[in-house]
mmCIF file of C-alpha atoms in Angstrom:
data_model
loop_
_atom_site.group_PDB
_atom_site.id
_atom_site.type_symbol
_atom_site.label_atom_id
_atom_site.label_comp_id
_atom_site.label_asym_id
_atom_site.label_seq_id
_atom_site.Cartn_x
_atom_site.Cartn_y
_atom_site.Cartn_z
ATOM 1 C CA UNK A 1 55.151 119.545 111.965
ATOM 2 C CA UNK A 2 58.214 117.469 111.576
ATOM 3 C CA UNK A 3 58.354 118.303 107.812
ATOM 4 C CA UNK A 4 58.328 122.056 108.639
ATOM 5 C CA UNK A 5 60.988 121.668 111.386
ATOM 6 C CA UNK A 6 63.294 119.731 109.048
ATOM 7 C CA UNK A 7 62.755 122.174 106.253
ATOM 8 C CA UNK A 8 63.801 125.005 108.614
ATOM 9 C CA UNK A 9 66.977 123.127 109.611
ATOM 10 C CA UNK A 10 67.809 122.418 105.951
ATOM 11 C CA UNK A 11 67.359 125.919 104.696
ATOM 12 C CA UNK A 12 69.098 127.549 107.574
ATOM 13 C CA UNK A 13 72.013 125.224 107.044
ATOM 14 C CA UNK A 14 72.049 125.892 103.246
ATOM 15 C CA UNK A 15 71.954 129.727 103.906
ATOM 16 C CA UNK A 16 74.610 129.793 106.526
ATOM 17 C CA UNK A 17 77.007 127.431 104.718
ATOM 18 C CA UNK A 18 76.500 129.583 101.587
ATOM 19 C CA UNK A 19 77.264 132.695 103.731
ATOM 20 C CA UNK A 20 80.381 131.172 105.196
ATOM 21 C CA UNK A 21 81.662 129.969 101.698
ATOM 22 C CA UNK A 22 81.140 133.479 100.166
ATOM 23 C CA UNK A 23 82.866 135.307 102.977
ATOM 24 C CA UNK A 24 85.510 132.711 103.953
ATOM 25 C CA UNK A 25 88.544 134.787 102.780
ATOM 26 C CA UNK A 26 87.522 137.766 104.776
ATOM 27 C CA UNK A 27 87.827 135.739 107.989
ATOM 28 C CA UNK A 28 90.791 133.568 107.037
ATOM 29 C CA UNK A 29 88.525 130.565 106.712
ATOM 30 C CA UNK A 30 90.523 128.951 103.930
ATOM 31 C CA UNK A 31 92.318 125.600 103.618
ATOM 32 C CA UNK A 32 95.703 125.998 101.933
ATOM 33 C CA UNK A 33 96.957 122.723 100.455
ATOM 34 C CA UNK A 34 100.054 121.049 101.928
ATOM 35 C CA UNK A 35 101.922 117.826 101.294
ATOM 36 C CA UNK A 36 99.194 115.847 103.203
ATOM 37 C CA UNK A 37 96.194 117.440 101.468
ATOM 38 C CA UNK A 38 94.043 115.584 98.992
ATOM 39 C CA UNK A 39 93.035 118.875 97.259
ATOM 40 C CA UNK A 40 95.257 121.189 95.134
ATOM 41 C CA UNK A 41 93.241 124.398 95.287
ATOM 42 C CA UNK A 42 92.845 126.920 98.133
ATOM 43 C CA UNK A 43 89.286 125.952 99.470
ATOM 44 C CA UNK A 44 86.937 127.718 101.925
ATOM 45 C CA UNK A 45 86.491 125.869 105.260
ATOM 46 C CA UNK A 46 84.395 126.274 108.288
ATOM 47 C CA UNK A 47 81.083 124.942 106.863
ATOM 48 C CA UNK A 48 80.602 123.368 110.348
ATOM 49 C CA UNK A 49 79.721 126.884 111.554
ATOM 50 C CA UNK A 50 76.731 126.763 109.215
ATOM 51 C CA UNK A 51 75.346 123.299 109.794
ATOM 52 C CA UNK A 52 76.052 123.152 113.520
ATOM 53 C CA UNK A 53 74.376 126.624 114.046
ATOM 54 C CA UNK A 54 71.369 125.412 112.013
ATOM 55 C CA UNK A 55 70.852 122.651 114.487
ATOM 56 C CA UNK A 56 71.253 124.878 117.585
ATOM 57 C CA UNK A 57 68.912 127.541 116.189
ATOM 58 C CA UNK A 58 66.231 125.020 115.204
ATOM 59 C CA UNK A 59 66.413 123.236 118.544
ATOM 60 C CA UNK A 60 66.154 126.426 120.358
ATOM 61 C CA UNK A 61 63.083 127.437 118.536
ATOM 62 C CA UNK A 62 61.240 124.139 118.256
ATOM 63 C CA UNK A 63 62.578 122.220 121.346
ATOM 64 C CA UNK A 64 63.563 124.700 123.952
ATOM 65 C CA UNK A 65 62.672 122.006 126.622
ATOM 66 C CA UNK A 66 65.784 120.000 125.461
ATOM 67 C CA UNK A 67 67.958 123.003 126.088
ATOM 68 C CA UNK A 68 66.606 123.555 129.616
ATOM 69 C CA UNK A 69 66.736 119.877 130.468
ATOM 70 C CA UNK A 70 70.205 119.220 129.206
ATOM 71 C CA UNK A 71 71.704 122.660 129.821
ATOM 72 C CA UNK A 72 75.175 121.373 130.823
ATOM 73 C CA UNK A 73 75.363 119.167 127.745
ATOM 74 C CA UNK A 74 74.351 122.013 125.491
ATOM 75 C CA UNK A 75 77.112 124.143 126.924
ATOM 76 C CA UNK A 76 79.563 121.283 126.524
ATOM 77 C CA UNK A 77 78.798 121.141 122.806
ATOM 78 C CA UNK A 78 79.024 124.914 122.452
ATOM 79 C CA UNK A 79 82.575 124.688 124.097
ATOM 80 C CA UNK A 80 83.800 122.178 121.560
ATOM 81 C CA UNK A 81 82.124 123.917 118.698
ATOM 82 C CA UNK A 82 83.762 127.273 119.785
ATOM 83 C CA UNK A 83 87.244 125.854 119.924
ATOM 84 C CA UNK A 84 86.574 124.339 116.398
ATOM 85 C CA UNK A 85 85.633 127.698 115.073
ATOM 86 C CA UNK A 86 88.632 129.304 116.702
ATOM 87 C CA UNK A 87 90.835 126.552 115.148
ATOM 88 C CA UNK A 88 89.453 127.098 111.727
ATOM 89 C CA UNK A 89 90.411 130.778 111.879
ATOM 90 C CA UNK A 90 93.645 130.740 113.953
ATOM 91 C CA UNK A 91 94.749 127.165 114.368
ATOM 92 C CA UNK A 92 95.093 125.904 117.950
ATOM 93 C CA UNK A 93 97.345 123.246 119.498
ATOM 94 C CA UNK A 94 96.155 119.626 119.877
ATOM 95 C CA UNK A 95 96.758 119.964 123.633
ATOM 96 C CA UNK A 96 94.510 122.944 123.975
ATOM 97 C CA UNK A 97 91.652 121.141 122.066
ATOM 98 C CA UNK A 98 92.151 118.098 124.313
ATOM 99 C CA UNK A 99 91.839 120.309 127.443
ATOM 100 C CA UNK A 100 88.546 121.783 126.148
ATOM 101 C CA UNK A 101 87.174 118.345 125.306
ATOM 102 C CA UNK A 102 87.984 117.054 128.843
ATOM 103 C CA UNK A 103 86.361 120.159 130.456
ATOM 104 C CA UNK A 104 83.318 119.736 128.250
ATOM 105 C CA UNK A 105 83.079 116.119 129.351
ATOM 106 C CA UNK A 106 82.920 117.212 132.945
ATOM 107 C CA UNK A 107 79.876 119.258 131.972
ATOM 108 C CA UNK A 108 78.351 116.000 130.455
ATOM 109 C CA UNK A 109 78.897 114.410 133.809
ATOM 110 C CA UNK A 110 76.643 116.958 135.336
ATOM 111 C CA UNK A 111 73.822 115.642 133.168
ATOM 112 C CA UNK A 112 74.691 112.114 134.088
ATOM 113 C CA UNK A 113 76.088 111.289 130.658
ATOM 114 C CA UNK A 114 78.911 109.021 131.633
ATOM 115 C CA UNK A 115 80.098 105.402 130.984
ATOM 116 C CA UNK A 116 79.511 103.505 134.259
ATOM 117 C CA UNK A 117 79.388 99.969 132.772
ATOM 118 C CA UNK A 118 81.139 98.349 129.814
ATOM 119 C CA UNK A 119 78.760 95.244 129.842
ATOM 120 C CA UNK A 120 79.118 91.673 130.707
ATOM 121 C CA UNK A 121 81.903 89.383 129.475
ATOM 122 C CA UNK A 122 82.097 85.666 130.135
ATOM 123 C CA UNK A 123 79.621 86.276 132.979
ATOM 124 C CA UNK A 124 81.581 89.074 134.608
ATOM 125 C CA UNK A 125 80.139 92.525 134.809
ATOM 126 C CA UNK A 126 82.660 95.165 133.727
ATOM 127 C CA UNK A 127 81.522 97.965 136.082
ATOM 128 C CA UNK A 128 84.019 100.908 135.944
ATOM 129 C CA UNK A 129 83.340 102.346 139.362
ATOM 130 C CA UNK A 130 85.663 105.247 140.324
ATOM 131 C CA UNK A 131 87.249 104.871 136.846
ATOM 132 C CA UNK A 132 84.045 105.789 135.110
ATOM 133 C CA UNK A 133 84.822 109.569 134.712
ATOM 134 C CA UNK A 134 88.422 109.243 133.482
ATOM 135 C CA UNK A 135 87.312 106.465 130.983
ATOM 136 C CA UNK A 136 84.517 108.694 129.770
ATOM 137 C CA UNK A 137 86.990 111.564 129.151
ATOM 138 C CA UNK A 138 89.252 109.118 127.257
ATOM 139 C CA UNK A 139 86.354 107.959 125.191
ATOM 140 C CA UNK A 140 85.039 111.367 124.316
ATOM 141 C CA UNK A 141 88.405 112.738 123.420
ATOM 142 C CA UNK A 142 89.300 109.556 121.514
ATOM 143 C CA UNK A 143 86.298 109.569 119.259
ATOM 144 C CA UNK A 144 86.299 113.290 118.761
ATOM 145 C CA UNK A 145 89.806 113.014 117.448
ATOM 146 C CA UNK A 146 88.986 109.919 115.414
ATOM 147 C CA UNK A 147 86.283 111.654 113.453
ATOM 148 C CA UNK A 148 88.555 114.642 112.994
ATOM 149 C CA UNK A 149 91.188 112.339 111.532
ATOM 150 C CA UNK A 150 88.752 110.615 109.100
ATOM 151 C CA UNK A 151 87.857 113.968 107.598
ATOM 152 C CA UNK A 152 90.365 113.534 104.673
ATOM 153 C CA UNK A 153 88.159 113.050 101.516
ATOM 154 C CA UNK A 154 85.314 115.141 100.143
ATOM 155 C CA UNK A 155 82.100 113.983 101.745
ATOM 156 C CA UNK A 156 83.713 111.205 103.884
ATOM 157 C CA UNK A 157 83.314 112.513 107.447
ATOM 158 C CA UNK A 158 79.812 113.924 106.762
ATOM 159 C CA UNK A 159 78.570 110.702 105.164
ATOM 160 C CA UNK A 160 79.867 108.475 107.962
ATOM 161 C CA UNK A 161 78.460 110.904 110.536
ATOM 162 C CA UNK A 162 75.172 110.928 108.688
ATOM 163 C CA UNK A 163 74.905 107.072 108.828
ATOM 164 C CA UNK A 164 75.723 107.075 112.622
ATOM 165 C CA UNK A 165 73.157 109.708 113.259
ATOM 166 C CA UNK A 166 70.492 107.740 111.315
ATOM 167 C CA UNK A 167 71.133 104.724 113.629
ATOM 168 C CA UNK A 168 70.875 106.993 116.760
ATOM 169 C CA UNK A 169 67.636 108.569 115.382
ATOM 170 C CA UNK A 170 66.169 105.091 114.988
ATOM 171 C CA UNK A 171 67.215 104.207 118.506
ATOM 172 C CA UNK A 172 65.794 107.467 119.915
ATOM 173 C CA UNK A 173 62.435 107.020 118.025
ATOM 174 C CA UNK A 174 62.099 103.339 119.105
ATOM 175 C CA UNK A 175 62.662 104.257 122.807
ATOM 176 C CA UNK A 176 60.832 107.511 122.824
ATOM 177 C CA UNK A 177 63.993 109.474 123.736
ATOM 178 C CA UNK A 178 63.463 112.921 122.284
ATOM 179 C CA UNK A 179 66.895 114.125 123.053
ATOM 180 C CA UNK A 180 68.638 111.383 121.069
ATOM 181 C CA UNK A 181 66.048 111.469 118.296
ATOM 182 C CA UNK A 182 65.909 115.269 117.621
ATOM 183 C CA UNK A 183 69.675 115.916 118.057
ATOM 184 C CA UNK A 184 70.316 113.051 115.551
ATOM 185 C CA UNK A 185 67.601 113.915 113.088
ATOM 186 C CA UNK A 186 68.425 117.605 112.986
ATOM 187 C CA UNK A 187 72.119 116.733 112.338
ATOM 188 C CA UNK A 188 70.999 114.335 109.526
ATOM 189 C CA UNK A 189 69.105 117.125 107.763
ATOM 190 C CA UNK A 190 71.898 119.689 108.228
ATOM 191 C CA UNK A 191 74.556 117.282 106.972
ATOM 192 C CA UNK A 192 72.456 116.607 103.905
ATOM 193 C CA UNK A 193 72.522 120.383 103.232
ATOM 194 C CA UNK A 194 76.319 120.336 103.744
ATOM 195 C CA UNK A 195 76.895 117.444 101.387
ATOM 196 C CA UNK A 196 75.449 119.542 98.656
ATOM 197 C CA UNK A 197 78.516 121.697 98.919
ATOM 198 C CA UNK A 198 81.035 119.003 100.097
ATOM 199 C CA UNK A 199 80.349 116.070 97.757
ATOM 200 C CA UNK A 200 83.361 115.783 95.376
ATOM 201 C CA UNK A 201 84.469 118.178 94.015
ATOM 202 C CA UNK A 202 83.928 119.984 97.344
ATOM 203 C CA UNK A 203 83.479 123.802 97.203
ATOM 204 C CA UNK A 204 83.839 124.096 101.016
ATOM 205 C CA UNK A 205 85.232 121.937 103.876
ATOM 206 C CA UNK A 206 83.496 121.527 107.280
ATOM 207 C CA UNK A 207 86.740 122.414 109.189
ATOM 208 C CA UNK A 208 87.254 121.703 112.897
ATOM 209 C CA UNK A 209 84.095 123.616 113.690
ATOM 210 C CA UNK A 210 82.365 120.657 112.017
ATOM 211 C CA UNK A 211 84.544 117.632 112.596
ATOM 212 C CA UNK A 212 85.195 118.247 116.376
ATOM 213 C CA UNK A 213 81.575 119.117 116.977
ATOM 214 C CA UNK A 214 80.353 116.003 115.065
ATOM 215 C CA UNK A 215 82.828 113.751 116.814
ATOM 216 C CA UNK A 216 81.905 115.139 120.232
ATOM 217 C CA UNK A 217 78.118 114.917 119.633
ATOM 218 C CA UNK A 218 78.271 111.376 118.201
ATOM 219 C CA UNK A 219 80.317 110.276 121.262
ATOM 220 C CA UNK A 220 77.932 111.959 123.633
ATOM 221 C CA UNK A 221 74.924 110.358 121.926
ATOM 222 C CA UNK A 222 76.780 106.948 122.023
ATOM 223 C CA UNK A 223 77.138 107.256 125.840
ATOM 224 C CA UNK A 224 73.577 108.462 126.236
ATOM 225 C CA UNK A 225 72.457 105.390 124.067
ATOM 226 C CA UNK A 226 74.022 102.971 126.618
ATOM 227 C CA UNK A 227 70.645 103.203 128.312
ATOM 228 C CA UNK A 228 69.338 101.036 125.442
ATOM 229 C CA UNK A 229 72.377 99.266 123.933
ATOM 230 C CA UNK A 230 75.504 97.525 125.335
ATOM 231 C CA UNK A 231 78.784 99.483 125.124
ATOM 232 C CA UNK A 232 80.275 97.029 122.537
ATOM 233 C CA UNK A 233 77.434 97.923 120.161
ATOM 234 C CA UNK A 234 78.744 101.482 120.045
ATOM 235 C CA UNK A 235 82.087 100.172 118.694
ATOM 236 C CA UNK A 236 80.230 98.832 115.714
ATOM 237 C CA UNK A 237 77.875 101.742 115.315
ATOM 238 C CA UNK A 238 80.794 104.069 115.118
ATOM 239 C CA UNK A 239 83.031 101.516 113.562
ATOM 240 C CA UNK A 240 85.098 103.031 110.735
ATOM 241 C CA UNK A 241 86.547 106.161 112.619
ATOM 242 C CA UNK A 242 87.426 103.970 115.587
ATOM 243 C CA UNK A 243 88.972 101.188 113.634
ATOM 244 C CA UNK A 244 90.947 103.653 111.478
ATOM 245 C CA UNK A 245 92.440 105.383 114.574
ATOM 246 C CA UNK A 246 93.393 102.106 116.204
ATOM 247 C CA UNK A 247 95.000 100.687 113.070
ATOM 248 C CA UNK A 248 96.932 103.880 112.396
ATOM 249 C CA UNK A 249 98.198 103.959 115.981
ATOM 250 C CA UNK A 250 99.221 100.241 115.813
ATOM 251 C CA UNK A 251 101.096 100.832 112.625
ATOM 252 C CA UNK A 252 102.902 103.977 113.856
ATOM 253 C CA UNK A 253 103.922 102.246 117.165
ATOM 254 C CA UNK A 254 105.286 99.210 115.275
ATOM 255 C CA UNK A 255 107.317 101.608 113.078
ATOM 256 C CA UNK A 256 108.633 103.343 116.140
ATOM 257 C CA UNK A 257 106.874 106.593 115.385
ATOM 258 C CA UNK A 258 104.679 108.742 117.567
ATOM 259 C CA UNK A 259 101.027 107.744 117.631
ATOM 260 C CA UNK A 260 100.202 111.293 116.703
ATOM 261 C CA UNK A 261 102.634 111.889 113.955
ATOM 262 C CA UNK A 262 100.804 113.000 110.727
ATOM 263 C CA UNK A 263 100.969 110.924 107.517
ATOM 264 C CA UNK A 264 98.963 109.783 104.568
ATOM 265 C CA UNK A 265 98.438 106.290 105.818
ATOM 266 C CA UNK A 266 94.806 106.394 107.003
ATOM 267 C CA UNK A 267 92.454 103.861 105.632
ATOM 268 C CA UNK A 268 90.917 106.452 103.240
ATOM 269 C CA UNK A 269 94.310 107.300 101.801
ATOM 270 C CA UNK A 270 95.065 103.693 101.045
ATOM 271 C CA UNK A 271 91.679 102.784 99.641
ATOM 272 C CA UNK A 272 91.631 105.939 97.512
ATOM 273 C CA UNK A 273 94.763 104.586 95.756
ATOM 274 C CA UNK A 274 93.101 101.250 95.459
ATOM 275 C CA UNK A 275 90.081 102.796 93.721
ATOM 276 C CA UNK A 276 92.446 104.560 91.364
ATOM 277 C CA UNK A 277 92.011 108.007 93.031
ATOM 278 C CA UNK A 278 88.285 107.974 92.444
ATOM 279 C CA UNK A 279 87.098 109.812 95.548
ATOM 280 C CA UNK A 280 83.339 109.286 94.899
ATOM 281 C CA UNK A 281 83.766 105.548 94.533
ATOM 282 C CA UNK A 282 86.047 105.423 97.669
ATOM 283 C CA UNK A 283 83.455 107.459 99.812
ATOM 284 C CA UNK A 284 80.661 105.111 98.547
ATOM 285 C CA UNK A 285 82.595 102.140 99.670
ATOM 286 C CA UNK A 286 82.951 103.585 103.114
ATOM 287 C CA UNK A 287 79.256 104.452 103.222
ATOM 288 C CA UNK A 288 78.382 100.801 102.505
ATOM 289 C CA UNK A 289 80.899 99.438 104.982
ATOM 290 C CA UNK A 290 79.804 101.833 107.801
ATOM 291 C CA UNK A 291 76.224 100.944 107.145
ATOM 292 C CA UNK A 292 76.945 97.331 107.614
ATOM 293 C CA UNK A 293 78.907 97.835 110.849
ATOM 294 C CA UNK A 294 76.189 100.207 112.225
ATOM 295 C CA UNK A 295 73.418 97.755 111.455
ATOM 296 C CA UNK A 296 75.323 94.946 113.182
ATOM 297 C CA UNK A 297 75.668 97.238 116.211
ATOM 298 C CA UNK A 298 72.051 98.026 116.555
ATOM 299 C CA UNK A 299 70.925 94.444 115.952
ATOM 300 C CA UNK A 300 72.591 93.073 119.131
ATOM 301 C CA UNK A 301 70.555 95.123 121.620
ATOM 302 C CA UNK A 302 69.384 92.056 123.539
ATOM 303 C CA UNK A 303 72.669 90.308 123.957
ATOM 304 C CA UNK A 304 73.375 89.495 127.647
ATOM 305 C CA UNK A 305 77.026 88.580 127.353
ATOM 306 C CA UNK A 306 79.135 90.881 125.124
ATOM 307 C CA UNK A 307 82.208 88.755 124.859
ATOM 308 C CA UNK A 308 81.382 87.384 121.339
ATOM 309 C CA UNK A 309 80.756 90.833 119.943
ATOM 310 C CA UNK A 310 84.010 92.181 121.440
ATOM 311 C CA UNK A 311 85.970 89.251 119.991
ATOM 312 C CA UNK A 312 84.421 89.944 116.628
ATOM 313 C CA UNK A 313 85.268 93.562 116.815
ATOM 314 C CA UNK A 314 88.838 92.821 117.685
ATOM 315 C CA UNK A 315 89.038 90.343 114.801
ATOM 316 C CA UNK A 316 87.822 92.988 112.476
ATOM 317 C CA UNK A 317 90.567 95.261 113.600
ATOM 318 C CA UNK A 318 93.241 92.583 113.134
ATOM 319 C CA UNK A 319 91.885 91.644 109.674
ATOM 320 C CA UNK A 320 91.729 95.331 108.709
ATOM 321 C CA UNK A 321 95.269 95.922 109.891
ATOM 322 C CA UNK A 322 96.711 92.790 107.993
ATOM 323 C CA UNK A 323 94.656 93.850 104.848
ATOM 324 C CA UNK A 324 95.946 97.446 104.856
ATOM 325 C CA UNK A 325 99.462 96.337 105.568
ATOM 326 C CA UNK A 326 99.374 94.187 102.435
ATOM 327 C CA UNK A 327 97.868 97.101 100.446
ATOM 328 C CA UNK A 328 100.549 99.462 101.693
ATOM 329 C CA UNK A 329 103.280 97.032 100.681
ATOM 330 C CA UNK A 330 101.705 96.632 97.195
ATOM 331 C CA UNK A 331 101.358 100.411 96.750
ATOM 332 C CA UNK A 332 104.935 100.979 97.913
ATOM 333 C CA UNK A 333 103.626 103.521 100.347
ATOM 334 C CA UNK A 334 105.904 104.792 103.104
ATOM 335 C CA UNK A 335 104.062 104.403 106.371
#
């Protein structure tokens, strides 16, 4: 039965992405290169419309019970997906996207998807209490934006998301959590279909319809997975996008710039230069690195005190920051 289900997801994704690709110009779904782009040709975007819809259609058909049981969560994802589609066509302000993500997080709260506890550190329980909802909003918006920012090279955001979904699928399977398992496994299959179009050289980009939805769904599954793993594990499981965002903000703040000012100083920009502009090799490096981080995250499911893992994660950020600073200096890059 699973083989048939996944075949349906795969071929629906293939068909819908192909449809978007061939009709992109009619609906203004095109990415025009600018000074921050890694591509030089006008390229179709909005493939997220195809692979996200393939997941929704298949879940509706094969697992309607998940829709009915998590109706608020489904509507939350639809909200973020919708603003992503609108942004692909018309462009929307970051503030408006942030508002939509916050409102969508309120819907998650109705399904009890919220961060209540950050774990135990040096014997003290970090219970968030009344701060739980605001912190959940911050976490959801933060990671959704982080994945959106990492979507800078052909195949990068999709590959990192695929690895993270594999970890969640394993977690869902091991704990008999159908919601986590089927959402994750369906996205895995749809992203494999997408990568046939998006692997370098890409013939279509996912657009915000893809990156915003992927970021939101991954963050949501991460919070749902706190039933089985400590919060610090999620930092490793979703490591690269989070580390990249933190390091970029640190660098911009030290340079006296806005934390949200655009530049070409993300980790993928710097490593692409290190790998002599070989995009495939750069993305493969990220795939290996994210796999290592994600495996570390899922291995520490029985840790009672999370202090050591948090210290390890912070050390990784500091080392990454210092390493990238040295590489920026060597590349004479203005950051």
